[in-house]
mmCIF file of C-alpha atoms in Angstrom:
data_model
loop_
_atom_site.group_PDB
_atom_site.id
_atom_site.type_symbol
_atom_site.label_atom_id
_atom_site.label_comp_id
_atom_site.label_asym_id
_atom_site.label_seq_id
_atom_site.Cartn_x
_atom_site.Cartn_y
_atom_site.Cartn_z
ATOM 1 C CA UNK A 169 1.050 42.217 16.669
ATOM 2 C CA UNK A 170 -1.611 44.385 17.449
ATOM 3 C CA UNK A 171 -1.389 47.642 18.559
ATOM 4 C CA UNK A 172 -3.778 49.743 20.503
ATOM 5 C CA UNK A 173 -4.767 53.236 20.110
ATOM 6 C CA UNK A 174 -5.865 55.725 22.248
ATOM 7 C CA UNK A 175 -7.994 58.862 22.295
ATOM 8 C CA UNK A 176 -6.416 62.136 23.033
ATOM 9 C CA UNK A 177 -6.216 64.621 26.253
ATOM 10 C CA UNK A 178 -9.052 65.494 27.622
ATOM 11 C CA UNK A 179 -9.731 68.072 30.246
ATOM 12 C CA UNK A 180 -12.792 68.165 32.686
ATOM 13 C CA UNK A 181 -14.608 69.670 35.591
ATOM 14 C CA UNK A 182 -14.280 68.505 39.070
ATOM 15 C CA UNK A 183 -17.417 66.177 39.342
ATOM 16 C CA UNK A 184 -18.257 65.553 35.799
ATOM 17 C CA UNK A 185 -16.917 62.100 33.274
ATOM 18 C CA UNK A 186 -14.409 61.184 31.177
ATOM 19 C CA UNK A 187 -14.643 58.676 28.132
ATOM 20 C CA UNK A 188 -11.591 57.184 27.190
ATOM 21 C CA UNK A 189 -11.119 54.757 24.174
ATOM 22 C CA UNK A 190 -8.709 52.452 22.941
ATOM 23 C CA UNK A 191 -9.239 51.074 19.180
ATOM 24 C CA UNK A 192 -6.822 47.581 18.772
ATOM 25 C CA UNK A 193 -5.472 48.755 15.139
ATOM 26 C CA UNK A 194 -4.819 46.143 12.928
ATOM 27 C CA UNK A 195 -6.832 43.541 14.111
ATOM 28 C CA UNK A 196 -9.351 42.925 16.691
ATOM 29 C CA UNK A 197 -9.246 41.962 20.518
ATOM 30 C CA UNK A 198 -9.304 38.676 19.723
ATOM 31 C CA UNK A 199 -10.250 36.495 22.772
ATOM 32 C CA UNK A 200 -7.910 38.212 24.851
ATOM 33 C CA UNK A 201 -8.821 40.968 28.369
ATOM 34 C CA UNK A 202 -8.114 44.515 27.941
ATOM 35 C CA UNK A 203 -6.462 46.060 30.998
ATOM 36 C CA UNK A 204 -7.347 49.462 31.922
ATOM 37 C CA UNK A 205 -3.919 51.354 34.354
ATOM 38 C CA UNK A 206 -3.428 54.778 35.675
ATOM 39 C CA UNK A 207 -0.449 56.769 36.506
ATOM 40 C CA UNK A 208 -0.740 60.268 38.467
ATOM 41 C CA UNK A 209 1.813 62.691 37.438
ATOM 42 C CA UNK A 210 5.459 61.837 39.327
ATOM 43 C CA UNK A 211 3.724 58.420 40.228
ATOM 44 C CA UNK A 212 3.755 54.586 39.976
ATOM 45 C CA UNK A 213 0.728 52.481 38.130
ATOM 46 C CA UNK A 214 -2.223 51.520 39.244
ATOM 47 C CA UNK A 215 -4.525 49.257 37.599
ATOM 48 C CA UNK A 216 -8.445 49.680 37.763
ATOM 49 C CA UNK A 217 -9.974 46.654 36.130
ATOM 50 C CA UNK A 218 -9.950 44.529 32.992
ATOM 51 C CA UNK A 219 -12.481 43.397 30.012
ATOM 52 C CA UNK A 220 -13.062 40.496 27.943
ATOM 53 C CA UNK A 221 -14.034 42.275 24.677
ATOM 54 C CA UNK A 222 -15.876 39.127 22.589
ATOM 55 C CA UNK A 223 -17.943 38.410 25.978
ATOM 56 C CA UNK A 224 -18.276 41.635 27.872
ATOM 57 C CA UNK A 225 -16.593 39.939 31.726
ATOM 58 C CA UNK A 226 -15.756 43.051 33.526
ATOM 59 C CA UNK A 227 -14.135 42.513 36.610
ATOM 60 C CA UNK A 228 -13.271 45.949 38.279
ATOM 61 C CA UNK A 229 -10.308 47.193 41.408
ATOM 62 C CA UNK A 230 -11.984 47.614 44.319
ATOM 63 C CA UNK A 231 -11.266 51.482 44.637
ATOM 64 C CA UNK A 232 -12.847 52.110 41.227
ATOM 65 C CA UNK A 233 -16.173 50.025 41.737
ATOM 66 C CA UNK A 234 -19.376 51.960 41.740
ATOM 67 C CA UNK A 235 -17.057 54.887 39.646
ATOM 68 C CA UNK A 236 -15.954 53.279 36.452
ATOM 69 C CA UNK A 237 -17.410 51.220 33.478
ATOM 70 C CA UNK A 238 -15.611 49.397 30.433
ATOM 71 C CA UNK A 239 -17.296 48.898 27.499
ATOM 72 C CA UNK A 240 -16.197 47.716 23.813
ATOM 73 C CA UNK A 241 -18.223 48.230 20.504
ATOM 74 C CA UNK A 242 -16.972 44.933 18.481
ATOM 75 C CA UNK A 243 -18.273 46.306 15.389
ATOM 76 C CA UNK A 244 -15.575 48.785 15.316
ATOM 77 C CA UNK A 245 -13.000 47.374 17.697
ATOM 78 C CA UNK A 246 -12.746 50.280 20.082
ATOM 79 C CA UNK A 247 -13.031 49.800 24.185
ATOM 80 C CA UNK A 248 -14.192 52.345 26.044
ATOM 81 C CA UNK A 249 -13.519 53.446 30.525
ATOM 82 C CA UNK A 250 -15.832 56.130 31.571
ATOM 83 C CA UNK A 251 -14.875 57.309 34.991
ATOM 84 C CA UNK A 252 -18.063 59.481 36.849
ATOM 85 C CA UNK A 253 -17.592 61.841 39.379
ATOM 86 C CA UNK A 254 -14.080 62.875 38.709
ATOM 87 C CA UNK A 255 -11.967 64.477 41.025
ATOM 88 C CA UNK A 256 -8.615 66.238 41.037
ATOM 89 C CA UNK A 257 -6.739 63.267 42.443
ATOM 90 C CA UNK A 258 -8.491 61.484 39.156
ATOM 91 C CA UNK A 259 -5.518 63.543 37.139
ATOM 92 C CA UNK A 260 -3.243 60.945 35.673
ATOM 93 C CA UNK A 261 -2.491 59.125 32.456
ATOM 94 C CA UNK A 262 -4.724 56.611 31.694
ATOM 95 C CA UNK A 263 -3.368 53.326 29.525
ATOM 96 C CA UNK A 264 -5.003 50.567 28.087
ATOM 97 C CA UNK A 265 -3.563 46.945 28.203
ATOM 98 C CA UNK A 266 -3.591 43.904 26.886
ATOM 99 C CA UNK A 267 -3.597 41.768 29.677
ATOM 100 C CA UNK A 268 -2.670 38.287 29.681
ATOM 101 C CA UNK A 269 -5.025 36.435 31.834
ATOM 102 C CA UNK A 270 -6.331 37.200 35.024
ATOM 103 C CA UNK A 271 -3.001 36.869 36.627
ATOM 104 C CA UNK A 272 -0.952 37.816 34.141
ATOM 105 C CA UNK A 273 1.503 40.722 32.339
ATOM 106 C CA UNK A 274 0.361 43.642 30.361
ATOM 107 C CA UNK A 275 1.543 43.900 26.320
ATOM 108 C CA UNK A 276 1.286 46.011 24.490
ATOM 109 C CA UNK A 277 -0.330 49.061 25.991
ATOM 110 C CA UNK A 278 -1.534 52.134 24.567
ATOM 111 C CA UNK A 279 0.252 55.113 24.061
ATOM 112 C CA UNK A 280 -1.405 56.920 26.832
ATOM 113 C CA UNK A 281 -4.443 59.519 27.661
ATOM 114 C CA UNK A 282 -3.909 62.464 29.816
ATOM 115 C CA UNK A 283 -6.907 63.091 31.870
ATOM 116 C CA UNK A 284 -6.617 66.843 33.358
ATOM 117 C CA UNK A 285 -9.211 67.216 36.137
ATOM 118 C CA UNK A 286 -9.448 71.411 36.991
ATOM 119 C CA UNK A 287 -11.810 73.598 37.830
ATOM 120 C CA UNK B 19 -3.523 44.536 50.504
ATOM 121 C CA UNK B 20 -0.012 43.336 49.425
ATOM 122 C CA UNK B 21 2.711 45.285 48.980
ATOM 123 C CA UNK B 22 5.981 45.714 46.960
ATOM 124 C CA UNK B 23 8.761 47.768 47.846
ATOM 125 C CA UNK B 24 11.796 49.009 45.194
ATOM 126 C CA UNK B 25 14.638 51.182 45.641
ATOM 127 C CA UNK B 26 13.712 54.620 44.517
ATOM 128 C CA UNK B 27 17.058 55.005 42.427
ATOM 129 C CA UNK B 28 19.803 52.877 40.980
ATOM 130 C CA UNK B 29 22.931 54.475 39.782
ATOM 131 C CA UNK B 30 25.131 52.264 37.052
ATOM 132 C CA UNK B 31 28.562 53.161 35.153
ATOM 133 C CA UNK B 32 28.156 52.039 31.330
ATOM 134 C CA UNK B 33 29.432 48.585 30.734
ATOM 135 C CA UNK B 34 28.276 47.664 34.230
ATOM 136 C CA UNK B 35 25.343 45.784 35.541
ATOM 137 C CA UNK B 36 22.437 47.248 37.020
ATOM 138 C CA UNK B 37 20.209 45.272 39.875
ATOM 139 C CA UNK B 38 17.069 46.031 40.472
ATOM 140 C CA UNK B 39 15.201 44.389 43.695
ATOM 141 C CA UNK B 40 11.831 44.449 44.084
ATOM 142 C CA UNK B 41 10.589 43.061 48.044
ATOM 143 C CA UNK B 42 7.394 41.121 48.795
ATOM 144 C CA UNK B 43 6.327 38.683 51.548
ATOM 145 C CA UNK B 44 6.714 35.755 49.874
ATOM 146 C CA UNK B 45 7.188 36.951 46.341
ATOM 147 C CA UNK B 46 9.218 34.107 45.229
ATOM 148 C CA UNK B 47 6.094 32.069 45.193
ATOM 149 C CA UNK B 48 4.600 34.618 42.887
ATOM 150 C CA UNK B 49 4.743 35.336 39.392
ATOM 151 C CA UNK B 50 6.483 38.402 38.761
ATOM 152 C CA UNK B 51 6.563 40.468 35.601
ATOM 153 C CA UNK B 52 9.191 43.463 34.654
ATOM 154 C CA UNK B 53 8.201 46.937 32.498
ATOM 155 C CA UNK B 54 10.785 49.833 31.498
ATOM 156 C CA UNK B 55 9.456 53.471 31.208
ATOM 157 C CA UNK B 56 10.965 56.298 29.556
ATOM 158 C CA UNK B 57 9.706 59.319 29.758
ATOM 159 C CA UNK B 58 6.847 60.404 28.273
ATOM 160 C CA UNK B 59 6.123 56.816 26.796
ATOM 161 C CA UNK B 60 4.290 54.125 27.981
ATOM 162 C CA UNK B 61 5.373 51.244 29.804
ATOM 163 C CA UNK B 62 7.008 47.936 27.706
ATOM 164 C CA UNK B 63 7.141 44.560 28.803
ATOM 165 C CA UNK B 64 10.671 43.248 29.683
ATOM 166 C CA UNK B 65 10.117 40.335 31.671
ATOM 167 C CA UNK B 66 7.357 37.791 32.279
ATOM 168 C CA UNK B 67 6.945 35.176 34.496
ATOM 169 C CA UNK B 68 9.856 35.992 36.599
ATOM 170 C CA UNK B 69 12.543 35.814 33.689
ATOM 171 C CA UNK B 70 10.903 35.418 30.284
ATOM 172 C CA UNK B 71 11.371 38.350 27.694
ATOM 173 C CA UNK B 72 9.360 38.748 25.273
ATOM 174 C CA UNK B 73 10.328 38.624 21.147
ATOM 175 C CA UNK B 74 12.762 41.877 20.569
ATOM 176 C CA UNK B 75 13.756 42.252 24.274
ATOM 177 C CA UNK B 76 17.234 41.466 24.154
ATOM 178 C CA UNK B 77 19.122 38.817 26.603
ATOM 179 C CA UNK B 78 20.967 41.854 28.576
ATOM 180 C CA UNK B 79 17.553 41.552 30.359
ATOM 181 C CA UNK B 80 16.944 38.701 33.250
ATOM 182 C CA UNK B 81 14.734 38.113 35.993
ATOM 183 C CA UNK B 82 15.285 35.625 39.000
ATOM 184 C CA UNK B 83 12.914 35.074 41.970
ATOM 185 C CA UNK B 84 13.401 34.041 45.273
ATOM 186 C CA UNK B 85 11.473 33.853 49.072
ATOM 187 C CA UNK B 86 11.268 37.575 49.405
ATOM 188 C CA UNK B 87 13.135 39.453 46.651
ATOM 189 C CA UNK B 88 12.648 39.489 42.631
ATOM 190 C CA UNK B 89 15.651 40.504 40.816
ATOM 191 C CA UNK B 90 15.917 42.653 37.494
ATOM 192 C CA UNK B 91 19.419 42.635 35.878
ATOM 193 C CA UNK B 92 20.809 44.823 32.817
ATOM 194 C CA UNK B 93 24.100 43.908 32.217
ATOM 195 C CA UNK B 94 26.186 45.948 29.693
ATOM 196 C CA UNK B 95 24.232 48.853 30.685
ATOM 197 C CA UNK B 96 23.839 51.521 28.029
ATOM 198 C CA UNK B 97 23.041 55.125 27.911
ATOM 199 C CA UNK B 98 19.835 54.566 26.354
ATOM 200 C CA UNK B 99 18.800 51.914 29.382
ATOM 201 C CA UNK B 100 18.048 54.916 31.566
ATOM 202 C CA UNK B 101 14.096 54.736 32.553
ATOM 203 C CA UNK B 102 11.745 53.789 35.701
ATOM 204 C CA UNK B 103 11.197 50.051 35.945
ATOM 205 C CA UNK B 104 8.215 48.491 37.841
ATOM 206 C CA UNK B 105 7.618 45.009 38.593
ATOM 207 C CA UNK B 106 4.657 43.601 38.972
ATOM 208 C CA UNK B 107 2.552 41.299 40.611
ATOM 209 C CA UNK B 108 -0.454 39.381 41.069
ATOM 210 C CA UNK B 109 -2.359 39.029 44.792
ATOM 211 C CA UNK B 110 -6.009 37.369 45.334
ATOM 212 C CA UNK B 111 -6.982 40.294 47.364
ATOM 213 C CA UNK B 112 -5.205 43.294 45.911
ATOM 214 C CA UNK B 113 -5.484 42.581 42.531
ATOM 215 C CA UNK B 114 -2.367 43.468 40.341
ATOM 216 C CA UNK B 115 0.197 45.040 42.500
ATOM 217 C CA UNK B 116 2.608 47.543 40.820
ATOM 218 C CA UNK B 117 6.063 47.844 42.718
ATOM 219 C CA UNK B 118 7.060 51.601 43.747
ATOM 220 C CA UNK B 119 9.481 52.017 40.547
ATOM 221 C CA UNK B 120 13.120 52.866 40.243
ATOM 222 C CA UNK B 121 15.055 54.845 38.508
ATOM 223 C CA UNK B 122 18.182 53.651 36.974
ATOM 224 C CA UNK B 123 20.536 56.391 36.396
ATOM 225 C CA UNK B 124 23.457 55.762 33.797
ATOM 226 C CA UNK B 125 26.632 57.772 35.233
#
């Protein structure tokens, strides 16, 4: 089964980006969406949007439009989220997903990047 | 946007079953999926579709799904089941719709 990887902890300014990856290791992403979920410190999850890797559908959570982008690089296998104008409320773990479908569950998901936003 | 409501904590002897609830206008005409989080790890699937596991999940897991309330059970509850579990959910107009998690306590 594949597994997905993510980058490590990143820390940034109020009002600047964040570039998070997740490489599928093992394999590719197939035919299948990526998710893209949050989780504030203490909180529940919260998901933000979902890509088709081998056609590049993005479909994005209304709260996130205008503020986020996904983005995959099939030659190496590695999706991308870029959230803009961060804030500190933007401070959570971020997890990719496989998701299944456009209803569907999430498996397997990433081990997790913490996204620190401080000034 | 739609909403789902869980009880913030569930407290279990060993041995015993724990039952998780997870509330929803109309959720038993939904399809309703199950994670377990430890901390400091990410989420895993436990349930999908209201009560299939996935390969490696064993059968002390179950879902059921009715009018207004989804059910998680553990039975045989172990130490090692102690973790926040979410359900989740699918609505046209909120998207996917995370339940407010709860945390099952093994006494």
């Amino acid at each position: 089964q594949v597994q997905l990887v993510q980058s490590g902890a990143e820390v940034r300014e109020p009002g600047s980006s964040v570039k998070v990856s997740c490489k599928a290791s093992g394999g590719t992403f197939s035919t299948y969406a990526l998710g893209w979920l949050r989780q504030a410190p203490g909180q529940g999850l919260e998901w933000m949007g979902r890509i088709i890797p081998m056609i590049g559908i993005e479909n994005y959570a209304q709260k996130f439009q205008g503020r986020v982008t996904f983005s995959v690089d099939k030659s190496t296998g590695t999706a991308y989220m870029e959230l803009r104008s961060l804030k500190s409320g933007d401070t959570a773990m971020y997890y990719c997903a496989r998701q299944e479908g456009d209803e569907g569950w999430f498996d397997p998901w990433g081990q997790g990047t913490l996204v620190t936003v401080s000034s | 946007s739609y909403v789902v409501t869980q009880p913030p904590s569930v407290s279990v002897a060993p041995g015993q079953t724990a039952t998780i609830t997870c509330a929803g206008n109309n959720i038993g005409g939904r399809s309703v999926h199950w994670y377990r989080q430890k901390p400091g790890q990410a989420p895993v699937l436990l349930i999908f579709y209201g009560s299939g596991r996935p390969s490696g999940i064993p059968e002390r897991f179950s879902g059921s799904n009715s009018e207004n309330t989804a059910t998680l059970s553990i039975s045989r509850v172990e130490a090692g089941d102690e973790a926040d579990y979410y359900c989740q959910v699918w609505d046209s107009n909120s998207d996917h719709v995370f339940g407010t998690g709860t945390k099952v306590t093994v006494l």
